[in-house]
Amino acid sequence: MEEKILIVEDNKEIIDLLIEILTSKKFSFDYVSSGISAIEKIKKENYNLIILDLQLPDIEGFKVLEEIKKLNENISVIILTGFGTTDNIVKAIKMGADDFIEKPFDIKDFLEKIYKYIKLKSLERELTKFKMIESILQLNRTIITLSDLETILTTIINILDNMFTPERIGIYIFDTKNNNYVLKKYKFKNVLQKIKVIYKNYEIERFFKDKNVYVNKFDNSTDLKIIIKGKEKIIGFLDIEFKNEKPIKEEEIKFFESFSLQIGIGIENAILFEMVQNSYVNTIGSLVKSLEAKDKYTKGHSEEVAYYALLIGEKLKLRDEEIEILKNSSYLHDLGKLGIRDNILLKPGKLTEEEFEIIKQHPLITLKILEPLNLRKEEKEACLYHHERIDGSGYPYGLKDEKIPLYAKIIAIADAYSAMTSERPYRKKLSKREAIEELKKYAGIWFDKELVEFFINLIEQQKEVIGNEGN
Ligand SMILES: [Fe+2]
């Protein structure tokens, strides 16, 4: 039996009796006769059940119980007491004891209780196995719903590491450009352990031939490589090392085989998705450039807006993901201008009312262009609302203060400041001081008041980097 019992009892006769009973039933156990030594023992060893006397020579049994529960609340505790008053029992149960046995006890009753709690433990272990299966199913769901390769690989590594605690585990993915397998994610117990980063295609072909699993036994350890297949072809493999003290079982190899079948398609989808996403991002990047190239006055505008927006974002201590949202939307916010006719977009003089109505469409066009890109909702919203104003006089919807997302509010300020401090065909650029005055004038009306104050503070500190206007 794997479960282990600790007896904490100072009465020699009772200890002898317990030893006799437990030995006859082949239980694995230790015994101690004081509270302090019990706590020490529990710290070092793994027990499933403690049989605890309440009256000990050094410290109270209650104190020992408290310590046990602090160390590991999953250990079952049966109180063994000659003072089975209701008060003591209630107190012990309240403190987390599972049951009690009154001295003198009946051997049959005693054994029944021991079996009950030991059985409970093995049931719990079964339940843990069940939970593992559940986590694999969970992984399946994760793989289906998530498209991000990094998250999928991390989840796989964590699940396998929790289940098997191998010496080393790595996931290699096939690199179609270089025709080899590259280590994408790994975890190992010994940080000094070396790991092969690249496998040549022919090495892998030699390993697997027509099998899905390759097992290589060494003196102290066993290497296991399991193919990961996509819909049609091999897309990578799992590489796991086990120490031979804990040899790998046949059913575990079977498990790895079916596990890698499960993850294959998910990984393949994630890789494809990343490729599409990357090429779309590149396309969008060149679109932003082509938009700016149309007009010498707006060249580098998106980059500048992103610079100012991130200044605010960093000062606001936004998280990494939030900074990324702000950065992406700052770059993309004006993309819709690609859909505006050049004679309006590049008109040197003042726009007529109708022309301005057309210009007002650009946030909506931005959204249309970005549609196929799997951008975050916040990124799309930031682009859509970057011309909304606090007092509701903005466009395209005339949203008011609390309805405008933070990212859009930040971009509005960065956008306005960048526009004001650059040359335009119909007006001269404003000095830094003048632009700051304009922002102040419209703070709380067009722009978020607090963000303007924040931004002005930052800009004033940035004197030597940004402006050489000497003010
Ligand atoms: Fe705009």
Tab-separated table of C-alpha atoms and ligand atoms in Angstrom:
chain	number	residue	atom	x	y	z
A	1	MET	CA	0.000	0.000	0.000
A	2	GLU	CA	1.407	3.407	-0.953
A	3	GLU	CA	-0.318	5.317	1.846
A	4	LYS	CA	1.676	6.018	4.960
A	5	ILE	CA	0.467	6.533	8.529
A	6	LEU	CA	2.066	8.395	11.433
A	7	ILE	CA	1.175	7.509	15.010
A	8	VAL	CA	1.630	10.284	17.560
A	9	GLU	CA	1.186	8.664	20.961
A	10	ASP	CA	3.191	8.665	24.187
A	11	ASN	CA	1.638	5.694	25.904
A	12	LYS	CA	3.957	2.739	25.402
A	13	GLU	CA	1.233	0.122	25.687
A	14	ILE	CA	-0.948	1.776	23.121
A	15	ILE	CA	1.994	2.256	20.749
A	16	ASP	CA	2.796	-1.443	21.000
A	17	LEU	CA	-0.792	-2.378	20.352
A	18	LEU	CA	-1.022	-0.050	17.315
A	19	ILE	CA	2.233	-1.399	15.924
A	20	GLU	CA	0.897	-4.900	16.205
A	21	ILE	CA	-2.407	-4.086	14.507
A	22	LEU	CA	-0.919	-2.032	11.697
A	23	THR	CA	1.921	-4.489	11.043
A	24	SER	CA	-0.498	-7.408	10.851
A	25	LYS	CA	-2.478	-5.552	8.200
A	26	LYS	CA	0.714	-4.581	6.321
A	27	PHE	CA	0.252	-0.862	6.678
A	28	SER	CA	3.274	1.330	6.221
A	29	PHE	CA	3.738	3.574	9.264
A	30	ASP	CA	6.030	5.475	11.620
A	31	TYR	CA	5.489	6.451	15.218
A	32	VAL	CA	6.654	9.232	17.508
A	33	SER	CA	5.879	9.952	21.135
A	34	SER	CA	5.975	13.748	21.277
A	35	GLY	CA	4.309	16.673	19.535
A	36	ILE	CA	7.523	18.376	18.433
A	37	SER	CA	8.937	15.224	16.858
A	38	ALA	CA	5.594	14.661	15.133
A	39	ILE	CA	5.774	18.086	13.474
A	40	GLU	CA	9.395	17.485	12.459
A	41	LYS	CA	8.490	14.119	10.955
A	42	ILE	CA	5.520	15.517	9.011
A	43	LYS	CA	7.745	18.226	7.566
A	44	LYS	CA	10.134	15.586	6.217
A	45	GLU	CA	7.910	12.691	5.221
A	46	ASN	CA	4.791	12.281	3.192
A	47	TYR	CA	1.950	10.981	5.341
A	48	ASN	CA	-1.646	10.426	4.346
A	49	LEU	CA	-3.032	9.753	7.780
A	50	ILE	CA	-2.032	10.851	11.277
A	51	ILE	CA	-3.322	9.107	14.369
A	52	LEU	CA	-2.964	11.779	16.996
A	53	ASP	CA	-3.189	11.599	20.758
A	54	LEU	CA	-4.479	14.839	22.301
A	55	GLN	CA	-2.461	14.556	25.488
A	56	LEU	CA	1.233	14.621	24.692
A	57	PRO	CA	4.209	15.166	27.029
A	58	ASP	CA	5.501	18.358	25.379
A	59	ILE	CA	2.839	20.300	23.499
A	60	GLU	CA	-0.921	19.930	23.270
A	61	GLY	CA	-2.337	17.648	20.599
A	62	PHE	CA	-4.444	20.611	19.395
A	63	LYS	CA	-1.260	22.534	18.672
A	64	VAL	CA	0.075	19.582	16.654
A	65	LEU	CA	-3.223	19.417	14.766
A	66	GLU	CA	-2.982	23.121	13.950
A	67	GLU	CA	0.558	22.654	12.616
A	68	ILE	CA	-0.417	19.608	10.537
A	69	LYS	CA	-3.216	21.528	8.852
A	70	LYS	CA	-0.870	24.431	8.216
A	71	LEU	CA	1.689	22.131	6.593
A	72	ASN	CA	-0.765	20.148	4.503
A	73	GLU	CA	-4.494	20.403	4.885
A	74	ASN	CA	-5.011	17.264	2.831
A	75	ILE	CA	-3.581	14.944	5.487
A	76	SER	CA	-6.346	13.062	7.282
A	77	VAL	CA	-6.174	13.215	11.066
A	78	ILE	CA	-7.841	10.796	13.462
A	79	ILE	CA	-7.811	11.933	17.071
A	80	LEU	CA	-7.026	9.205	19.576
A	81	THR	CA	-8.058	10.312	23.017
A	82	GLY	CA	-8.932	9.249	26.473
A	83	PHE	CA	-10.579	12.620	26.951
A	84	GLY	CA	-13.349	12.225	24.469
A	85	THR	CA	-15.500	14.939	25.917
A	86	THR	CA	-17.890	16.555	23.490
A	87	ASP	CA	-15.975	19.831	23.806
A	88	ASN	CA	-12.665	18.257	22.799
A	89	ILE	CA	-14.213	16.437	19.877
A	90	VAL	CA	-16.024	19.511	18.590
A	91	LYS	CA	-12.884	21.603	18.958
A	92	ALA	CA	-10.761	19.015	17.095
A	93	ILE	CA	-13.279	18.646	14.269
A	94	LYS	CA	-13.524	22.426	13.954
A	95	MET	CA	-9.747	22.553	13.643
A	96	GLY	CA	-9.853	20.120	10.736
A	97	ALA	CA	-9.624	16.661	12.347
A	98	ASP	CA	-11.489	14.068	10.311
A	99	ASP	CA	-12.565	11.636	13.018
A	100	PHE	CA	-11.834	10.471	16.541
A	101	ILE	CA	-11.294	7.205	18.356
A	102	GLU	CA	-11.833	6.964	22.073
A	103	LYS	CA	-9.462	4.996	24.270
A	104	PRO	CA	-9.832	2.174	25.048
A	105	PHE	CA	-10.846	1.218	21.547
A	106	ASP	CA	-12.216	-1.764	19.776
A	107	ILE	CA	-9.702	-3.135	17.243
A	108	LYS	CA	-12.360	-3.808	14.634
A	109	ASP	CA	-13.731	-0.243	14.859
A	110	PHE	CA	-10.227	1.127	14.806
A	111	LEU	CA	-9.323	-0.758	11.640
A	112	GLU	CA	-12.551	0.240	9.947
A	113	LYS	CA	-11.712	3.877	10.473
A	114	ILE	CA	-8.143	3.448	9.285
A	115	TYR	CA	-9.335	1.705	6.114
A	116	LYS	CA	-11.950	4.365	5.550
A	117	TYR	CA	-9.448	7.212	5.534
A	118	ILE	CA	-6.750	5.342	3.673
A	119	LYS	CA	-9.295	4.376	1.024
A	120	LEU	CA	-10.432	7.956	0.859
A	121	LYS	CA	-6.848	8.944	0.066
A	122	SER	CA	-6.514	6.470	-2.777
A	123	LEU	CA	-9.855	7.675	-4.102
A	124	GLU	CA	-8.518	11.201	-3.995
A	125	ARG	CA	-5.529	10.040	-6.001
A	126	GLU	CA	-7.836	8.489	-8.556
A	127	LEU	CA	-9.616	11.787	-8.673
A	128	THR	CA	-6.315	13.540	-9.372
A	129	LYS	CA	-5.788	11.223	-12.334
A	130	PHE	CA	-9.277	12.071	-13.458
A	131	LYS	CA	-8.428	15.738	-13.117
A	132	MET	CA	-5.426	15.144	-15.392
A	133	ILE	CA	-7.698	13.679	-18.018
A	134	GLU	CA	-9.898	16.666	-17.545
A	135	SER	CA	-6.949	18.978	-18.062
A	136	ILE	CA	-6.172	17.223	-21.322
A	137	LEU	CA	-9.718	17.779	-22.445
A	138	GLN	CA	-9.313	21.358	-21.333
A	139	LEU	CA	-6.187	21.547	-23.472
A	140	ASN	CA	-8.185	20.337	-26.401
A	141	ARG	CA	-10.623	23.154	-25.891
A	142	THR	CA	-7.748	25.611	-25.514
A	143	ILE	CA	-6.262	24.410	-28.765
A	144	ILE	CA	-9.519	24.707	-30.623
A	145	THR	CA	-10.362	28.164	-29.328
A	146	LEU	CA	-6.903	29.709	-29.155
A	147	SER	CA	-4.960	30.632	-32.176
A	148	ASP	CA	-1.847	31.832	-30.432
A	149	LEU	CA	1.014	29.327	-30.836
A	150	GLU	CA	2.929	30.543	-27.792
A	151	THR	CA	-0.035	29.931	-25.446
A	152	ILE	CA	-0.738	26.516	-26.930
A	153	LEU	CA	2.880	25.365	-26.542
A	154	THR	CA	3.099	26.707	-22.969
A	155	THR	CA	-0.126	24.892	-22.028
A	156	ILE	CA	1.171	21.614	-23.495
A	157	ILE	CA	4.494	21.868	-21.660
A	158	ASN	CA	2.785	22.690	-18.369
A	159	ILE	CA	0.306	19.832	-18.580
A	160	LEU	CA	2.975	17.241	-19.403
A	161	ASP	CA	5.319	18.609	-16.773
A	162	ASN	CA	2.606	18.464	-14.087
A	163	MET	CA	1.608	14.952	-15.007
A	164	PHE	CA	4.996	13.311	-15.437
A	165	THR	CA	7.633	15.680	-14.016
A	166	PRO	CA	10.171	14.548	-16.615
A	167	GLU	CA	13.815	15.617	-16.555
A	168	ARG	CA	13.421	17.498	-19.782
A	169	ILE	CA	10.646	18.294	-22.152
A	170	GLY	CA	10.801	20.180	-25.426
A	171	ILE	CA	8.608	20.880	-28.421
A	172	TYR	CA	10.275	21.120	-31.838
A	173	ILE	CA	8.457	22.602	-34.804
A	174	PHE	CA	9.344	22.041	-38.445
A	175	ASP	CA	10.803	25.106	-40.144
A	176	THR	CA	9.807	24.893	-43.810
A	177	LYS	CA	12.324	27.556	-44.850
A	178	ASN	CA	15.394	25.746	-43.542
A	179	ASN	CA	14.076	22.211	-43.697
A	180	ASN	CA	14.851	21.430	-40.073
A	181	TYR	CA	13.198	21.137	-36.657
A	182	VAL	CA	13.644	24.008	-34.243
A	183	LEU	CA	13.141	23.938	-30.473
A	184	LYS	CA	10.217	26.273	-29.772
A	185	LYS	CA	9.434	25.657	-26.109
A	186	TYR	CA	11.113	23.666	-23.370
A	187	LYS	CA	11.381	23.054	-19.650
A	188	PHE	CA	13.925	21.085	-17.695
A	189	LYS	CA	14.604	20.280	-14.102
A	190	ASN	CA	18.325	20.770	-14.220
A	191	VAL	CA	19.079	24.254	-15.511
A	192	LEU	CA	22.578	23.228	-16.553
A	193	GLN	CA	21.295	20.517	-18.832
A	194	LYS	CA	22.141	20.976	-22.481
A	195	ILE	CA	19.481	20.723	-25.107
A	196	LYS	CA	19.731	20.389	-28.859
A	197	VAL	CA	18.153	23.411	-30.504
A	198	ILE	CA	17.980	22.181	-34.093
A	199	TYR	CA	17.464	18.749	-35.598
A	200	LYS	CA	18.076	18.194	-39.289
A	201	ASN	CA	15.223	16.711	-41.249
A	202	TYR	CA	17.140	13.505	-42.079
A	203	GLU	CA	17.892	12.887	-38.379
A	204	ILE	CA	14.185	12.951	-37.603
A	205	GLU	CA	13.399	10.705	-40.569
A	206	ARG	CA	15.949	8.259	-39.234
A	207	PHE	CA	14.440	8.361	-35.735
A	208	PHE	CA	10.889	7.736	-36.748
A	209	LYS	CA	11.031	5.760	-40.020
A	210	ASP	CA	7.453	4.486	-40.107
A	211	LYS	CA	6.797	4.746	-36.356
A	212	ASN	CA	5.303	7.586	-34.357
A	213	VAL	CA	7.421	7.065	-31.279
A	214	TYR	CA	11.150	6.717	-30.885
A	215	VAL	CA	12.524	5.358	-27.597
A	216	ASN	CA	16.215	5.520	-26.791
A	217	LYS	CA	17.429	4.025	-23.526
A	218	PHE	CA	20.623	5.195	-21.839
A	219	ASP	CA	22.232	4.028	-18.573
A	220	ASN	CA	20.441	6.548	-16.384
A	221	SER	CA	17.677	7.881	-18.537
A	222	THR	CA	15.301	7.243	-21.409
A	223	ASP	CA	14.663	9.589	-24.295
A	224	LEU	CA	11.265	9.618	-25.851
A	225	LYS	CA	10.457	11.373	-29.103
A	226	ILE	CA	6.884	11.514	-30.329
A	227	ILE	CA	5.814	12.780	-33.720
A	228	ILE	CA	3.345	15.651	-33.898
A	229	LYS	CA	1.280	15.366	-37.058
A	230	GLY	CA	-0.856	18.026	-38.660
A	231	LYS	CA	-3.652	17.271	-41.123
A	232	GLU	CA	-1.312	15.792	-43.694
A	233	LYS	CA	2.268	16.063	-42.681
A	234	ILE	CA	4.618	15.966	-39.716
A	235	ILE	CA	4.840	19.408	-38.153
A	236	GLY	CA	7.106	18.671	-35.222
A	237	PHE	CA	7.826	16.361	-32.337
A	238	LEU	CA	7.814	16.158	-28.565
A	239	ASP	CA	11.092	15.324	-26.899
A	240	ILE	CA	10.949	14.014	-23.326
A	241	GLU	CA	13.613	12.602	-21.038
A	242	PHE	CA	12.817	10.432	-18.028
A	243	LYS	CA	15.201	9.281	-15.342
A	244	ASN	CA	15.380	5.502	-15.161
A	245	GLU	CA	14.526	5.529	-11.445
A	246	LYS	CA	11.061	6.371	-12.663
A	247	PRO	CA	10.882	4.233	-15.810
A	248	ILE	CA	8.362	5.054	-18.463
A	249	LYS	CA	5.488	2.600	-18.775
A	250	GLU	CA	3.995	1.180	-21.944
A	251	GLU	CA	0.606	2.829	-21.341
A	252	GLU	CA	2.333	6.173	-20.833
A	253	ILE	CA	3.924	5.850	-24.271
A	254	LYS	CA	0.438	5.142	-25.642
A	255	PHE	CA	-0.812	8.211	-23.856
A	256	PHE	CA	1.883	10.392	-25.462
A	257	GLU	CA	0.984	9.031	-28.870
A	258	SER	CA	-2.672	9.936	-28.598
A	259	PHE	CA	-1.813	13.209	-26.877
A	260	SER	CA	0.400	14.328	-29.757
A	261	LEU	CA	-2.338	13.379	-32.195
A	262	GLN	CA	-4.644	15.720	-30.331
A	263	ILE	CA	-2.284	18.670	-30.285
A	264	GLY	CA	-1.114	18.337	-33.904
A	265	ILE	CA	-3.976	20.021	-35.666
A	266	GLY	CA	-4.208	22.786	-33.068
A	267	ILE	CA	-0.519	23.597	-33.473
A	268	GLU	CA	-0.779	23.472	-37.251
A	269	ASN	CA	-3.722	25.893	-37.248
A	270	ALA	CA	-1.854	28.249	-34.957
A	271	ILE	CA	1.195	28.201	-37.262
A	272	LEU	CA	-0.946	28.869	-40.344
A	273	PHE	CA	-2.798	31.614	-38.549
A	274	GLU	CA	0.446	33.307	-37.521
A	275	MET	CA	1.689	33.189	-41.112
A	276	VAL	CA	-1.484	34.787	-42.450
A	277	GLN	CA	-1.499	37.324	-39.625
A	278	ASN	CA	2.138	38.258	-40.252
A	279	SER	CA	1.662	38.744	-43.948
A	280	TYR	CA	-1.445	40.828	-43.313
A	281	VAL	CA	0.386	42.947	-40.746
A	282	ASN	CA	3.145	43.504	-43.310
A	283	THR	CA	0.585	44.487	-45.913
A	284	ILE	CA	-1.050	46.917	-43.507
A	285	GLY	CA	2.384	48.324	-42.667
A	286	SER	CA	3.025	49.070	-46.315
A	287	LEU	CA	-0.461	50.540	-46.630
A	288	VAL	CA	0.316	53.000	-43.816
A	289	LYS	CA	3.516	53.922	-45.668
A	290	SER	CA	1.680	54.379	-48.958
A	291	LEU	CA	-0.907	56.573	-47.223
A	292	GLU	CA	1.808	58.778	-45.823
A	293	ALA	CA	3.734	58.804	-49.090
A	294	LYS	CA	0.749	60.452	-50.772
A	295	ASP	CA	1.360	63.565	-48.823
A	296	LYS	CA	4.723	64.967	-47.872
A	297	TYR	CA	3.080	66.772	-44.976
A	298	THR	CA	1.872	63.644	-43.219
A	299	LYS	CA	5.032	61.613	-43.730
A	300	GLY	CA	5.926	59.871	-40.484
A	301	HIS	CA	2.727	61.119	-38.824
A	302	SER	CA	1.545	57.675	-37.668
A	303	GLU	CA	4.918	56.956	-36.176
A	304	GLU	CA	4.889	60.262	-34.348
A	305	VAL	CA	1.354	59.689	-33.053
A	306	ALA	CA	2.450	56.282	-31.799
A	307	TYR	CA	5.465	57.890	-30.113
A	308	TYR	CA	3.367	60.448	-28.216
A	309	ALA	CA	0.623	57.940	-27.401
A	310	LEU	CA	3.148	55.512	-25.950
A	311	LEU	CA	4.703	58.282	-23.871
A	312	ILE	CA	1.327	58.662	-22.190
A	313	GLY	CA	0.714	54.906	-22.060
A	314	GLU	CA	4.015	54.190	-20.367
A	315	LYS	CA	3.522	56.967	-17.844
A	316	LEU	CA	0.070	55.547	-17.093
A	317	LYS	CA	1.881	52.261	-16.399
A	318	LEU	CA	-0.253	50.327	-18.873
A	319	ARG	CA	0.445	46.616	-19.044
A	320	ASP	CA	2.446	45.161	-21.975
A	321	GLU	CA	-0.682	44.031	-23.772
A	322	GLU	CA	-2.308	47.436	-23.340
A	323	ILE	CA	0.804	49.158	-24.679
A	324	GLU	CA	0.639	46.891	-27.719
A	325	ILE	CA	-3.004	47.822	-28.291
A	326	LEU	CA	-2.126	51.499	-28.070
A	327	LYS	CA	0.834	51.108	-30.410
A	328	ASN	CA	-1.087	49.157	-33.062
A	329	SER	CA	-4.053	51.497	-33.045
A	330	SER	CA	-1.825	54.585	-33.163
A	331	TYR	CA	-0.234	53.249	-36.342
A	332	LEU	CA	-3.472	52.210	-37.937
A	333	HIS	CA	-5.942	54.892	-36.883
A	334	ASP	CA	-5.877	56.960	-40.096
A	335	LEU	CA	-5.649	54.090	-42.564
A	336	GLY	CA	-9.184	54.905	-43.726
A	337	LYS	CA	-7.819	58.042	-45.387
A	338	LEU	CA	-6.698	55.692	-48.154
A	339	GLY	CA	-10.360	55.589	-49.106
A	340	ILE	CA	-10.686	59.382	-49.391
A	341	ARG	CA	-10.207	60.985	-52.788
A	342	ASP	CA	-6.883	62.773	-53.155
A	343	ASN	CA	-8.481	66.054	-54.249
A	344	ILE	CA	-10.127	66.241	-50.825
A	345	LEU	CA	-7.451	64.578	-48.757
A	346	LEU	CA	-4.636	66.668	-50.221
A	347	LYS	CA	-6.580	69.883	-50.731
A	348	PRO	CA	-4.338	72.781	-49.788
A	349	GLY	CA	-7.112	75.184	-48.754
A	350	LYS	CA	-10.016	74.964	-46.322
A	351	LEU	CA	-12.489	72.119	-46.894
A	352	THR	CA	-16.112	72.753	-47.797
A	353	GLU	CA	-18.802	71.297	-45.563
A	354	GLU	CA	-19.453	68.403	-47.992
A	355	GLU	CA	-15.765	67.672	-48.253
A	356	PHE	CA	-15.463	67.603	-44.511
A	357	GLU	CA	-18.400	65.168	-44.350
A	358	ILE	CA	-16.364	62.838	-46.570
A	359	ILE	CA	-13.261	63.227	-44.402
A	360	LYS	CA	-15.395	62.273	-41.403
A	361	GLN	CA	-15.874	58.838	-42.937
A	362	HIS	CA	-12.214	57.884	-42.531
A	363	PRO	CA	-12.489	56.175	-39.097
A	364	LEU	CA	-15.262	53.962	-40.513
A	365	ILE	CA	-13.157	53.143	-43.575
A	366	THR	CA	-10.220	52.301	-41.284
A	367	LEU	CA	-12.436	49.763	-39.586
A	368	LYS	CA	-13.453	48.225	-42.915
A	369	ILE	CA	-9.816	47.851	-44.008
A	370	LEU	CA	-8.904	46.243	-40.700
A	371	GLU	CA	-11.834	43.848	-40.704
A	372	PRO	CA	-10.027	40.766	-42.059
A	373	LEU	CA	-7.228	41.282	-39.567
A	374	ASN	CA	-7.878	39.538	-36.312
A	375	LEU	CA	-7.296	42.646	-34.247
A	376	ARG	CA	-8.470	43.068	-30.694
A	377	LYS	CA	-11.805	44.765	-30.113
A	378	GLU	CA	-9.973	47.569	-28.251
A	379	GLU	CA	-7.695	48.231	-31.245
A	380	LYS	CA	-10.616	48.542	-33.620
A	381	GLU	CA	-12.486	50.784	-31.185
A	382	ALA	CA	-9.483	53.039	-30.665
A	383	CYS	CA	-9.258	53.577	-34.443
A	384	LEU	CA	-12.989	54.105	-34.806
A	385	TYR	CA	-13.302	56.675	-32.025
A	386	HIS	CA	-10.096	58.681	-32.365
A	387	HIS	CA	-12.008	61.781	-33.547
A	388	GLU	CA	-14.684	61.650	-30.883
A	389	ARG	CA	-14.651	64.547	-28.418
A	390	ILE	CA	-15.399	64.766	-24.707
A	391	ASP	CA	-18.326	67.173	-25.259
A	392	GLY	CA	-19.873	64.989	-27.958
A	393	SER	CA	-18.981	67.313	-30.846
A	394	GLY	CA	-16.669	64.779	-32.499
A	395	TYR	CA	-17.231	62.220	-35.246
A	396	PRO	CA	-18.337	59.724	-36.546
A	397	TYR	CA	-20.830	59.127	-33.697
A	398	GLY	CA	-20.667	62.170	-31.433
A	399	LEU	CA	-19.872	59.997	-28.395
A	400	LYS	CA	-19.433	61.750	-25.073
A	401	ASP	CA	-16.697	61.487	-22.466
A	402	GLU	CA	-17.460	58.226	-20.638
A	403	LYS	CA	-18.398	56.441	-23.856
A	404	ILE	CA	-15.004	57.110	-25.445
A	405	PRO	CA	-12.397	54.422	-24.712
A	406	LEU	CA	-9.140	55.425	-23.039
A	407	TYR	CA	-7.022	54.408	-26.039
A	408	ALA	CA	-9.054	56.644	-28.362
A	409	LYS	CA	-8.706	59.553	-25.908
A	410	ILE	CA	-4.932	59.106	-25.813
A	411	ILE	CA	-4.640	58.884	-29.602
A	412	ALA	CA	-6.814	61.994	-30.005
A	413	ILE	CA	-4.317	64.043	-27.966
A	414	ALA	CA	-1.239	62.511	-29.619
A	415	ASP	CA	-2.807	62.978	-33.057
A	416	ALA	CA	-3.760	66.610	-32.436
A	417	TYR	CA	-0.378	67.505	-30.987
A	418	SER	CA	1.500	65.845	-33.828
A	419	ALA	CA	-0.715	67.574	-36.423
A	420	MET	CA	-0.402	70.995	-34.782
A	421	THR	CA	3.366	70.828	-34.552
A	422	SER	CA	3.833	69.801	-38.183
A	423	GLU	CA	3.657	71.939	-41.285
A	424	ARG	CA	0.416	71.766	-43.258
A	425	PRO	CA	-0.247	73.183	-46.760
A	426	TYR	CA	-2.900	75.528	-45.374
A	427	ARG	CA	-1.113	76.684	-42.230
A	428	LYS	CA	2.243	77.017	-40.574
A	429	LYS	CA	3.195	74.638	-37.819
A	430	LEU	CA	2.607	75.768	-34.261
A	431	SER	CA	5.433	76.060	-31.783
A	432	LYS	CA	5.495	73.601	-28.952
A	433	ARG	CA	4.260	76.310	-26.555
A	434	GLU	CA	1.381	77.275	-28.868
A	435	ALA	CA	0.367	73.643	-29.348
A	436	ILE	CA	0.376	73.122	-25.586
A	437	GLU	CA	-1.826	76.220	-25.194
A	438	GLU	CA	-4.272	74.821	-27.769
A	439	LEU	CA	-4.454	71.511	-25.910
A	440	LYS	CA	-5.054	73.367	-22.644
A	441	LYS	CA	-7.778	75.453	-24.279
A	442	TYR	CA	-9.698	72.355	-25.344
A	443	ALA	CA	-8.938	70.222	-22.295
A	444	GLY	CA	-12.185	68.916	-20.861
A	445	ILE	CA	-14.040	70.042	-24.024
A	446	TRP	CA	-12.476	68.068	-26.841
A	447	PHE	CA	-9.768	66.213	-24.978
A	448	ASP	CA	-9.716	64.398	-21.674
A	449	LYS	CA	-8.637	66.982	-19.112
A	450	GLU	CA	-6.489	64.730	-16.967
A	451	LEU	CA	-4.763	63.121	-19.949
A	452	VAL	CA	-3.947	66.571	-21.381
A	453	GLU	CA	-2.342	67.625	-18.094
A	454	PHE	CA	-0.470	64.379	-18.039
A	455	PHE	CA	0.698	64.783	-21.610
A	456	ILE	CA	1.771	68.417	-21.184
A	457	ASN	CA	3.823	67.396	-18.192
A	458	LEU	CA	5.573	64.751	-20.229
A	459	ILE	CA	6.124	66.994	-23.230
A	460	GLU	CA	7.630	69.709	-21.065
A	461	GLN	CA	10.092	67.206	-19.658
A	462	GLN	CA	10.929	66.029	-23.175
A	463	LYS	CA	12.235	69.490	-24.187
A	464	GLU	CA	15.587	68.460	-25.489
A	465	VAL	CA	14.300	65.440	-27.382
A	466	ILE	CA	11.192	66.820	-29.030
A	467	GLY	CA	11.328	70.489	-29.658
A	468	ASN	CA	14.075	72.953	-30.342
A	469	GLU	CA	11.771	75.861	-30.264
A	470	GLY	CA	13.475	77.334	-27.281
A	471	ASN	CA	10.462	77.721	-25.053
B	1	FE	FE	-7.858	60.716	-38.133
